[in-house]
Coordinates of C-alpha atoms and ligand atoms in Angstrom, one line a residue:
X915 CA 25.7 50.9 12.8
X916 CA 27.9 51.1 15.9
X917 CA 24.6 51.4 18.1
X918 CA 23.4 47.9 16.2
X919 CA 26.4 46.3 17.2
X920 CA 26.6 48.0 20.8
X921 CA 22.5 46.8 20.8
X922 CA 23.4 43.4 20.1
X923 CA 26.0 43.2 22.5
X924 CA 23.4 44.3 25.4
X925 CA 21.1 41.8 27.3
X926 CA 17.8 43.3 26.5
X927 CA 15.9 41.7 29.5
X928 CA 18.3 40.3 32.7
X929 CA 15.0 38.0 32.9
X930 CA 15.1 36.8 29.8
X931 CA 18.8 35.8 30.4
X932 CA 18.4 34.2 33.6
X933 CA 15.7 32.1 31.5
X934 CA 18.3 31.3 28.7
X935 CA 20.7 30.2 31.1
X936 CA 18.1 27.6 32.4
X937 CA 17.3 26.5 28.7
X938 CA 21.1 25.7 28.4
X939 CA 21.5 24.0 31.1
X940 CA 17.8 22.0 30.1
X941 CA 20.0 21.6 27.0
X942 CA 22.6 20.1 27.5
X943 CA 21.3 17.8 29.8
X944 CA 19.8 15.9 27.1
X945 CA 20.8 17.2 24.4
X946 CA 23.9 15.9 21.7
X947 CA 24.8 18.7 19.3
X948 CA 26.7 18.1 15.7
X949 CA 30.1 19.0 15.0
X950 CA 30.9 19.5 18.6
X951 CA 33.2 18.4 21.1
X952 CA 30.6 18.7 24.0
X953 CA 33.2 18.9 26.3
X954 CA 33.5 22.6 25.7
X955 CA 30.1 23.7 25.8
X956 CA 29.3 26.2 27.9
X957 CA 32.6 27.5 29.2
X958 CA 34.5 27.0 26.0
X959 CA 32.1 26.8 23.2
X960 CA 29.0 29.3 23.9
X961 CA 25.8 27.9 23.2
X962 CA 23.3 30.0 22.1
X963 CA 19.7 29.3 22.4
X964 CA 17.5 31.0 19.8
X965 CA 13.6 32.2 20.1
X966 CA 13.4 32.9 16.3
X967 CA 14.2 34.3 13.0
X968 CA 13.9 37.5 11.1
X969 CA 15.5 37.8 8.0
X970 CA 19.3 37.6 8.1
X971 CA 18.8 37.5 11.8
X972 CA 18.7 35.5 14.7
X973 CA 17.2 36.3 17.7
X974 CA 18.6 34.8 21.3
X975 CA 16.1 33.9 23.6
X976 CA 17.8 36.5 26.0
X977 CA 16.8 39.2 23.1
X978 CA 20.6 39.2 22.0
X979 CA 20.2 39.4 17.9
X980 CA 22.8 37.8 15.5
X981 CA 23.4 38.5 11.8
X982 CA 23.4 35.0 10.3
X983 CA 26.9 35.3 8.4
X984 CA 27.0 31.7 7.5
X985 CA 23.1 31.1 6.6
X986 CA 22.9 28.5 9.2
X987 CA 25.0 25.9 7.4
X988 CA 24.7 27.6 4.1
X989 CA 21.2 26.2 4.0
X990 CA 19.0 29.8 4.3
X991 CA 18.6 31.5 1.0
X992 CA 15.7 34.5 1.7
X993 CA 16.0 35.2 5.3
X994 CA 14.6 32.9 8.2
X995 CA 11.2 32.5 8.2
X996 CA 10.6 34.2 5.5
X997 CA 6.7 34.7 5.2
X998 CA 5.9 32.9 1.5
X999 CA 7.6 29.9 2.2
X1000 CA 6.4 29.3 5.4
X1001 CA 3.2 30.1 4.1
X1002 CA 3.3 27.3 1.4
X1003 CA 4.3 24.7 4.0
X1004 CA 1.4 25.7 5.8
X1005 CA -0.7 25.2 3.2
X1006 CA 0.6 22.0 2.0
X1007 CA 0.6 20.6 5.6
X1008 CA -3.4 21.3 5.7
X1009 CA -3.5 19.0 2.3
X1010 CA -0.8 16.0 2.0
X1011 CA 2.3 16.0 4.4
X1012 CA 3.9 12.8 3.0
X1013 CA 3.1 9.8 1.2
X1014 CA 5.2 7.2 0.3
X1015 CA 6.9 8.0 -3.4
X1016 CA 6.9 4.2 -5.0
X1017 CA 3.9 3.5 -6.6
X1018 CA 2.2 6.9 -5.4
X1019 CA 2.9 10.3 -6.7
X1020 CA 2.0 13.8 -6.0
X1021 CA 2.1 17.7 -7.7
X1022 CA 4.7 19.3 -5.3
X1023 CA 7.1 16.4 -6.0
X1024 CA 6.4 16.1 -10.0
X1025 CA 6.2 20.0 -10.3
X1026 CA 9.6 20.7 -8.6
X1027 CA 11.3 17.5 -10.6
X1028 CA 9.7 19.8 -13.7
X1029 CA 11.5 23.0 -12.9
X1030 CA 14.9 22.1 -11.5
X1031 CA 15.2 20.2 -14.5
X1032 CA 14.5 23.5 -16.4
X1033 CA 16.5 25.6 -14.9
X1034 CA 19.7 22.7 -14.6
X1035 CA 23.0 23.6 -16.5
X1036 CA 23.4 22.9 -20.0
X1037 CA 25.6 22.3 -23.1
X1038 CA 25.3 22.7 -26.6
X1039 CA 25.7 18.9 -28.0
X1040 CA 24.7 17.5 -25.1
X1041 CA 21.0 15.8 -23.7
X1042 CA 20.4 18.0 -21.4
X1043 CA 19.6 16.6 -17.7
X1044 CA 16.2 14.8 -18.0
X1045 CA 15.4 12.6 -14.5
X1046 CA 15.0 13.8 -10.5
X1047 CA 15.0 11.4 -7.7
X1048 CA 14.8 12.6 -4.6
X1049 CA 16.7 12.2 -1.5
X1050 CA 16.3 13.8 1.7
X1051 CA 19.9 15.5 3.0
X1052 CA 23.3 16.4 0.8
X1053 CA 24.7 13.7 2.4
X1054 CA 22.1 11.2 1.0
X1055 CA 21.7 12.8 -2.1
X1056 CA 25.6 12.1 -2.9
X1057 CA 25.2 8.4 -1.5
X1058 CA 22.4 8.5 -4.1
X1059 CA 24.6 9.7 -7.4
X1060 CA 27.5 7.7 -6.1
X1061 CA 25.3 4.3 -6.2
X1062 CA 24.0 5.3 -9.8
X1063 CA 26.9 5.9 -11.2
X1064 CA 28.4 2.1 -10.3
X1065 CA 24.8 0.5 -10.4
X1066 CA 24.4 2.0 -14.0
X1067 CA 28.3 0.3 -15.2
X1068 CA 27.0 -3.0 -13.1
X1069 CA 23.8 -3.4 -15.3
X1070 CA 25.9 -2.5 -18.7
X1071 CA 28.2 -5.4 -18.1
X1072 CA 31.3 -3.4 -16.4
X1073 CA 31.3 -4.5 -13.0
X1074 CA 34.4 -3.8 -12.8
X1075 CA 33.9 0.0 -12.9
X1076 CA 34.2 0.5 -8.9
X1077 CA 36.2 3.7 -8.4
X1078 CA 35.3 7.0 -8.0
X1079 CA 37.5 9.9 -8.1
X1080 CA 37.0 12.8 -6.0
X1081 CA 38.9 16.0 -5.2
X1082 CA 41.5 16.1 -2.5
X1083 CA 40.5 18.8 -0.1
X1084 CA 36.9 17.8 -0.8
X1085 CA 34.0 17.3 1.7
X1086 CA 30.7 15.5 0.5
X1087 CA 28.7 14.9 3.6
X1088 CA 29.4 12.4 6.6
X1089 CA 27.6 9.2 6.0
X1090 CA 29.8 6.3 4.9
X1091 CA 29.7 6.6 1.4
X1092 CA 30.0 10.3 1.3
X1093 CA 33.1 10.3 3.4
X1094 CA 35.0 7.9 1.4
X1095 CA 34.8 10.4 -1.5
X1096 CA 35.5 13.4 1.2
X1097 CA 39.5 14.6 1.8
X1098 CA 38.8 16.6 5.0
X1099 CA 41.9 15.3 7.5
X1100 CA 39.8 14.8 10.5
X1101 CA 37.3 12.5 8.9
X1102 CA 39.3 10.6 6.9
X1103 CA 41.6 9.7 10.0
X1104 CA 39.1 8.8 12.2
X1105 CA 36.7 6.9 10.1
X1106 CA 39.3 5.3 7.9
X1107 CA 38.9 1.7 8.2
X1108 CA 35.1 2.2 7.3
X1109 CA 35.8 3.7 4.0
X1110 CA 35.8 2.3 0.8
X1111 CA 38.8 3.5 -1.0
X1112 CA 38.5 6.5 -3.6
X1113 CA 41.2 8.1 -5.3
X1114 CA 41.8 11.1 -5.0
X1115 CA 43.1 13.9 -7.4
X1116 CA 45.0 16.9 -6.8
X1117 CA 42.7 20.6 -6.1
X1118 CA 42.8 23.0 -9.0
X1119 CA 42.2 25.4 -5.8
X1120 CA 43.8 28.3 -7.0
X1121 CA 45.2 29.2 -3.3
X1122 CA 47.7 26.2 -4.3
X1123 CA 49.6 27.8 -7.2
X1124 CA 52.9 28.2 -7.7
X1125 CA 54.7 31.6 -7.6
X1126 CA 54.1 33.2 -10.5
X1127 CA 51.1 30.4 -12.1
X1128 CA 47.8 32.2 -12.8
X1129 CA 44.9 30.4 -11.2
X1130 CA 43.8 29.1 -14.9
X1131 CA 47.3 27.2 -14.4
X1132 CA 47.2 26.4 -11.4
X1133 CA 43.5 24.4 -12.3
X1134 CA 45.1 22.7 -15.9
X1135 CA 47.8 21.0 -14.1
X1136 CA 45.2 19.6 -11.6
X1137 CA 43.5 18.1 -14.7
X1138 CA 46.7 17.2 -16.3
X1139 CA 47.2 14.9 -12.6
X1140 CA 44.0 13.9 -13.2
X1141 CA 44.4 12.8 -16.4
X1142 CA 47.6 10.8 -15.4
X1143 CA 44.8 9.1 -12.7
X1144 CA 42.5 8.0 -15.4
X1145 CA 45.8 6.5 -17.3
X1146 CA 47.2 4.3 -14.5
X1147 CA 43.3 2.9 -13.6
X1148 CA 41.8 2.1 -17.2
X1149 CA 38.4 1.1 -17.2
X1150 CA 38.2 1.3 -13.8
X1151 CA 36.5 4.6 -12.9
X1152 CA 33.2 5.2 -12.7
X1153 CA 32.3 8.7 -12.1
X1154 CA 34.3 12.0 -10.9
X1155 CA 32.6 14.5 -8.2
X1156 CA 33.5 17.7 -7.6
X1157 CA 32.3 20.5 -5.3
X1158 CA 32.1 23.0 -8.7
X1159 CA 33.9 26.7 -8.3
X1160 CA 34.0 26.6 -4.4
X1161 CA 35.6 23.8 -1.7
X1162 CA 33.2 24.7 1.2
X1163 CA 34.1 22.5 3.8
X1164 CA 37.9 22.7 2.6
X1165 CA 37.8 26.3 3.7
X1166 CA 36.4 28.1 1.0
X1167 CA 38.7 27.9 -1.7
X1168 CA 38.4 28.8 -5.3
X1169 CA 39.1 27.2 -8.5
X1170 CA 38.7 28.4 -12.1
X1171 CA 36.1 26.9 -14.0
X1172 CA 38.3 26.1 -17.1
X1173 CA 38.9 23.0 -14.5
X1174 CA 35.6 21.8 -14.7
X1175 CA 35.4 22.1 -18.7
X1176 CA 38.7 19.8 -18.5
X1177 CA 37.4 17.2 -16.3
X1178 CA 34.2 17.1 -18.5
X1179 CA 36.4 16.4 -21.5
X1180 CA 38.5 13.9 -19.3
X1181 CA 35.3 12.1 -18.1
X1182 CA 34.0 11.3 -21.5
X1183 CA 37.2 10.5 -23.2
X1184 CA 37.0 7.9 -20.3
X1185 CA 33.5 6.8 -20.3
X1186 CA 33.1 7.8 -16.5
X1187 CA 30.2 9.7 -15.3
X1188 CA 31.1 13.5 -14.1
X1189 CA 28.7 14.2 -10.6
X1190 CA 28.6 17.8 -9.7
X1191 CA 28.2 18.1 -6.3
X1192 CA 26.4 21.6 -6.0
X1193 CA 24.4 20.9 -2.5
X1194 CA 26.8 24.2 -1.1
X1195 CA 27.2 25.8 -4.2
X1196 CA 23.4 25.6 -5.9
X1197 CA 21.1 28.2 -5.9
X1198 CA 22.6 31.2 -6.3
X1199 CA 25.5 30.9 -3.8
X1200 CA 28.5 31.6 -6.2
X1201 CA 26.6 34.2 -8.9
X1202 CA 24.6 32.2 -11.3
X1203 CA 21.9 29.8 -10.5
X1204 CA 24.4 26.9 -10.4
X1205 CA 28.3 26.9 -10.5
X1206 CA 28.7 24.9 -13.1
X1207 CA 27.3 27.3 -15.7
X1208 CA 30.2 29.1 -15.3
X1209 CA 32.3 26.6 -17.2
X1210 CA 29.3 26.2 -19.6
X1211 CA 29.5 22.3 -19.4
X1212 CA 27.0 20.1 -17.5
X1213 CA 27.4 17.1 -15.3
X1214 CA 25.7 13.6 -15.9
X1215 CA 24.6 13.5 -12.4
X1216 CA 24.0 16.5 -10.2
X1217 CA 23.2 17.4 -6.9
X1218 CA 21.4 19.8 -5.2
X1219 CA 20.3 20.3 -1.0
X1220 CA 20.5 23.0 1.3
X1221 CA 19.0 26.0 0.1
X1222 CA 16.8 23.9 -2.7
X1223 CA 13.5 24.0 -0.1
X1224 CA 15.2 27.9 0.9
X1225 CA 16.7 26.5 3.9
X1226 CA 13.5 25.4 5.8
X1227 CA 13.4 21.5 5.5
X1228 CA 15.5 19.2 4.3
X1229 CA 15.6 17.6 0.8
X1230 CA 17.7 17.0 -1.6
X1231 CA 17.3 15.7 -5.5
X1232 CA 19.9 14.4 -8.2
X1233 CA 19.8 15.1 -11.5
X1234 CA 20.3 12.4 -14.1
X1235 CA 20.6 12.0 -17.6
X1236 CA 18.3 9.8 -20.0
X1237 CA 21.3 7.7 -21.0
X1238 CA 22.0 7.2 -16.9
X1239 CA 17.6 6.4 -16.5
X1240 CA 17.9 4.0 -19.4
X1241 CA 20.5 1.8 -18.1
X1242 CA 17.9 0.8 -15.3
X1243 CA 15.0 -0.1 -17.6
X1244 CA 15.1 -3.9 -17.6
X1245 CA 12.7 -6.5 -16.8
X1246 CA 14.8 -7.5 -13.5
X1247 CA 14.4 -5.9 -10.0
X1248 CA 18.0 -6.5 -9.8
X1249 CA 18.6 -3.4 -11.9
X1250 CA 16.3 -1.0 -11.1
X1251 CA 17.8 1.7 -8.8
X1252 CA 17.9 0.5 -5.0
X1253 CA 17.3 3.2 -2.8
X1254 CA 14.3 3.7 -0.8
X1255 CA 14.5 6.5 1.9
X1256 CA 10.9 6.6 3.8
X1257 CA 10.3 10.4 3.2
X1258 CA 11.7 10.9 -0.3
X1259 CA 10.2 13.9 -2.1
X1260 CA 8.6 14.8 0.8
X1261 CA 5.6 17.1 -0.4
X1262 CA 6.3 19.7 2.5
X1263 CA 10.1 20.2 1.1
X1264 CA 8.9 20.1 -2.0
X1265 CA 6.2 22.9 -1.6
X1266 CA 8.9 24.8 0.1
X1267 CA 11.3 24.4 -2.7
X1268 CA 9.0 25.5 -4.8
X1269 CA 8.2 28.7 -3.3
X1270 CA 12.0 29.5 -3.0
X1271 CA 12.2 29.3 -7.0
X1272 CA 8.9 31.5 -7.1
X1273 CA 11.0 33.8 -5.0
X1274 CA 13.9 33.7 -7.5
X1275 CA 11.3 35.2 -9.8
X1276 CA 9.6 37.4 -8.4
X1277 CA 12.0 39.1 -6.4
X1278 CA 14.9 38.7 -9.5
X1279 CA 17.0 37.3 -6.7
X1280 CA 19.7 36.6 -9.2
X1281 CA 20.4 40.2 -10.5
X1282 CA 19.9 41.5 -6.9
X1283 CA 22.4 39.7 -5.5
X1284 CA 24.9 41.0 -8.0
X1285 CA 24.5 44.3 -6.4
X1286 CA 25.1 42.7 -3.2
X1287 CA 27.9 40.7 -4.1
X1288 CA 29.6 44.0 -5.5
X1289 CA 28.9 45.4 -1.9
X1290 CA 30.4 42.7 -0.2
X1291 CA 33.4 43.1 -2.0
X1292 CA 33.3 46.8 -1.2
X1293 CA 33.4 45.8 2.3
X1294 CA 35.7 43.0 2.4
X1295 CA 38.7 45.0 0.6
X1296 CA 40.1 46.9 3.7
X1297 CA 40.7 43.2 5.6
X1298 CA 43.2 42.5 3.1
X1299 CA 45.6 45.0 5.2
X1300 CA 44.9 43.4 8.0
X1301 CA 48.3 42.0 9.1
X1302 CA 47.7 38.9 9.3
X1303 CA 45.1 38.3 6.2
X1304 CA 47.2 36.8 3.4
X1305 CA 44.0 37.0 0.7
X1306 CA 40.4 37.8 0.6
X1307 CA 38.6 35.8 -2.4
X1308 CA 34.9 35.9 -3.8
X1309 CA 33.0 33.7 -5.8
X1310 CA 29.5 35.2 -6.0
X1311 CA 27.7 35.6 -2.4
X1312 CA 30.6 34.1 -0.1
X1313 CA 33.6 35.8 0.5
X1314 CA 36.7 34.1 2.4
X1315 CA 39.9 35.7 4.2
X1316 CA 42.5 33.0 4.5
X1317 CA 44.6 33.9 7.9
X1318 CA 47.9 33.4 8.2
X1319 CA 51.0 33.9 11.1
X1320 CA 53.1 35.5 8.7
X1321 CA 49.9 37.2 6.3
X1322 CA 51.4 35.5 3.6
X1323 CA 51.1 31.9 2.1
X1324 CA 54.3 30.5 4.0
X1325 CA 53.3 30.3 7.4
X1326 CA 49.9 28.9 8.9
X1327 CA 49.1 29.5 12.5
X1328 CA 49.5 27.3 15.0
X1329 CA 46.9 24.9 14.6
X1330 CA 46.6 24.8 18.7
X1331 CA 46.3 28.7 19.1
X1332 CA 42.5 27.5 17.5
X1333 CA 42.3 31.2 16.0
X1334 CA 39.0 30.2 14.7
X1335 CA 37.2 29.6 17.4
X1336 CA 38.9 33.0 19.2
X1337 CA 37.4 34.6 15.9
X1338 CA 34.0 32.9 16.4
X1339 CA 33.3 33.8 20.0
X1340 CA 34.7 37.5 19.2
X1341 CA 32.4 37.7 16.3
X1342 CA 29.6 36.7 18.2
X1343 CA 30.2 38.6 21.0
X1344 CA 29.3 41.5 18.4
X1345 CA 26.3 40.0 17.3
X1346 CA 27.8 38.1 14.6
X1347 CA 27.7 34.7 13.7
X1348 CA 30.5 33.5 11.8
X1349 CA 32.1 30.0 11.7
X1350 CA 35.6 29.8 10.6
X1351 CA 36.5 27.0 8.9
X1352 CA 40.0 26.5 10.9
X1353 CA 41.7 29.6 10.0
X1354 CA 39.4 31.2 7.0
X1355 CA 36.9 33.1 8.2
X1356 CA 34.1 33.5 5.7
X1357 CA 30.8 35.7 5.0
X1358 CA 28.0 33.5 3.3
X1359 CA 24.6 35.7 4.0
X1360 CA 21.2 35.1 3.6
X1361 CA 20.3 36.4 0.1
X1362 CA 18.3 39.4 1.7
X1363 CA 21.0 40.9 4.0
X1364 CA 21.2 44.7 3.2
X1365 CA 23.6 47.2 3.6
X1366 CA 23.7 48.1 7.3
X1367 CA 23.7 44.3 8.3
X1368 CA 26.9 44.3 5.3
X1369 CA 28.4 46.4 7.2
X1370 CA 28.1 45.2 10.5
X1371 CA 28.9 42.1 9.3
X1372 CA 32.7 43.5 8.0
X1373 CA 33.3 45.7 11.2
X1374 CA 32.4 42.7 13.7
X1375 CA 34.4 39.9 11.6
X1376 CA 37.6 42.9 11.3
X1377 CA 37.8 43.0 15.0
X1378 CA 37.3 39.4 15.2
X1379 CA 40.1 39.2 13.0
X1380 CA 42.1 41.1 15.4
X1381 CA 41.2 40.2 18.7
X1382 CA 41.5 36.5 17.7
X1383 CA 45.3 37.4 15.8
X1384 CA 46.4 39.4 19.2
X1385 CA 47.5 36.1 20.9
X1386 CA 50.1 35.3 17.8
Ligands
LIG2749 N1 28.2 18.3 -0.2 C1 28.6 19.5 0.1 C2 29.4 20.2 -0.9 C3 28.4 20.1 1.3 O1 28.8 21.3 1.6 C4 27.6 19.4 2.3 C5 27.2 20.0 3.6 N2 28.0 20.9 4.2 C6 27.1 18.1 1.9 C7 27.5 17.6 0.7 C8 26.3 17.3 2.9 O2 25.0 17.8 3.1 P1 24.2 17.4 4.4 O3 24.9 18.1 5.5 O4 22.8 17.9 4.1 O5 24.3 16.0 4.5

């Protein structure tokens, strides 16, 4: 394992580097990359050109290989280019590539709608989630629920059901709508006076207890606040969302799921839709199929991206009710759902999706990744005595270590010393690509990463740890 890492810390071909360092500069002459202040790129931020994918890997065009800690945006589920599914884009290409969705339809799109909806959470009592539409990014998917839920109180006669509630310490995606409902600092600064205004509840995120308050406490007082929110604007909400189990974006944090069975109790004692954002979480990422089985309750509205197609394309699809559906049968075009992206249930996503819950089957992804899950726990345990790792939590396939100046809760670092991005180059420089989320570093894998690449994976992000602490 220590040859893998020294391997990946080699050039392989001085060529082939002198060639990637012409492709960056080819790069960024045009190019304009997300999340990024481009400013920093190269001397600051590396920038790392990649020739393929193999698995949990990715390969450098300079022959440098990279375990793909964070499944490229949490979006790969089976390893990159991962033979079946690119196989059934292929052959879906040679057939229909896309067709407009009104008025047309076609078998990837109906056969997907068919089993998402079969495999969506349930509860005894309840209809059980009956309708897909498609979108075509998480970020578009959310707009998508957010619009239903008011458009569906608009056509019943209760216009004045505007609000939404959302989750402080949230993140739903970055287009307008999304980021009103999101509670990450940065964003909400900067695009304020664009946003329409949310309210926002407290986290049940179990990081924030108080001394002494188990999480399960820590997540009933967050429902008690949001209870007190529902009290002070009566008739007013329209719909909840939460990021179920697991904050992404907020830096991993953890809740327990007695929340969510709260908020599902709230919602309907106040006749506002609950929308389970599980475009992170979906699929696997945090033990069962979806996180909100673990509360055994379901949403009215859920949705799912990322790794639905497996992480090749994007595409994304909410999950509705009958009750929701019905309240847009009418005879006017006034009340029918508006929202007409060009390349909705795009039959290439589609087919892709479909082969990533073929996987699921055939490979029993599910029970497979419990015994990964138990190995990545393994692994992660001896960071906890790292000085300056105040807690290492799990939900399922992502594991977090929250960093800290003083390794406990009191005492952040130095938001200036950027000890995330010190982590991130370090980690990388082993062959490792992780992507702190300001100061938690995180593991989220592709589904097929074994033992050796487990490994790897917790000796480069322990010395990232390290080297990135040294300047505190
Ligand atoms: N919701 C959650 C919980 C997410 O993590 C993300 C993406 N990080 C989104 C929505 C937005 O998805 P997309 O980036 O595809 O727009």
């Amino acid at each position: 394992m220590h040859g893998r890492t020294h391997e990946s810390r080699m050039l392989a071909d001085p060529d082939a580097a002198l060639a990637a360092d012409a492709w960056r500069m080819r790069d960024l002459a045009v190019l304009w990359h997300p999340c990024t202040q481009m400013r920093e790129h190269p001397d600051v931020l590396p920038l790392v050109p990649v020739a393929r994918g193999e698995g949990a890997w990715l390969v450098g065009q300079d022959g440098r290989r990279y375990l793909d800690g964070i499944s490229s945006w949490w979006t790969n589920l089976h390893g990159h280019a991962e033979p079946r599914i690119a196989e059934a884009i292929a052959r879906q290409a040679r057939s229909l590539e896309q067709v407009i969705l009104a008025g047309f339809s076609h078998a990837p799109a109906v056969e997907l709608a068919e089993r998402l909806l079969a495999v969506a959470p349930r509860q005894p009592g309840r209809e059980p989630l009956a309708k897909v539409f498609y979108a075509d990014n998480g970020s578009a998917g959310v707009e998508v629920a957010l619009k239903m839920a008011f458009h569906w109180f608009r056509n019943r006669g209760e216009p004045q059901r505007t609000r939404f509630v959302a989750l402080e310490n949230g993140y739903h995606g970055e287009t307008l709508g999304a980021l009103a409902v999101g509670d990450i600092p940065l964003y909400r600064r900067t695009y304020a006076p664009l946003l329409a205004e949310a309210l926002f509840a407290p986290s049940p995120d179990a990081w924030l207890a108080a001394p002494g308050e188990t999480p399960a406490q820590r997540a009933l007082r967050a429902a008690d606040a949001l209870a007190d929110l529902f009290d002070r604007h009566p008739g007013e909400i329209c719909a909840v969302i939460v990021e179920p189990r697991l904050q992404c974006a907020g830096g991993m944090r953890m809740h327990d799921p007695v929340y969510l069975r709260r908020v599902r109790e709230l919602c309907d004692a106040n006749g506002a839709f609950l929308v389970a954002d599980e475009i992170a979480t979906g699929f696997g990422r945090t033990g069962t199929l979806f996180a909100f089985e673990q509360a055994g309750v379901m949403p009215d509205l859920m949705c799912v991206s990322k790794g639905l197609t497996g992480g090749f394309l994007p595409l994304a699809a909410v999950l509705a009710t009958q009750a929701i559906y019905d309240g847009f049968l009418d005879d006017s075009r006034e009340r029918a759902f508006l929202h007409s992206h060009s390349y909705t249930g795009n039959p290439l996503a589609c087919a892709a999706a479909l082969a990533s819950l073929d996987i699921f089957e055939s490979d029993g992804v599910l029970e497979r990744n419990r015994a990964t899950a138990a190995r990545m726990a393994r692994l992660a345990a001896p960071l906890a005595s790292l000085p300056h790792v105040a807690e290492v939590r799990q939900a399922g396939m992502v594991v977090a270590f929250e960093l800290t100046r003083d390794g406990q809760r009191d005492v952040p670092f130095d938001p200036a010393l950027r000890i995330g991005l010190r982590a991130y180059r370090a980690a990388l420089e082993r062959g490792v690509l992780l992507r702190p989320l300001g100061d938690v570093l995180y593991w989220m894998p592709p589904y097929c990463v074994d033992e050796a690449q487990l490994q790897l994976l917790a000796e480069a992000t322990g010395e990232a740890i390290e080297e990135a602490t040294a300047c505190a």
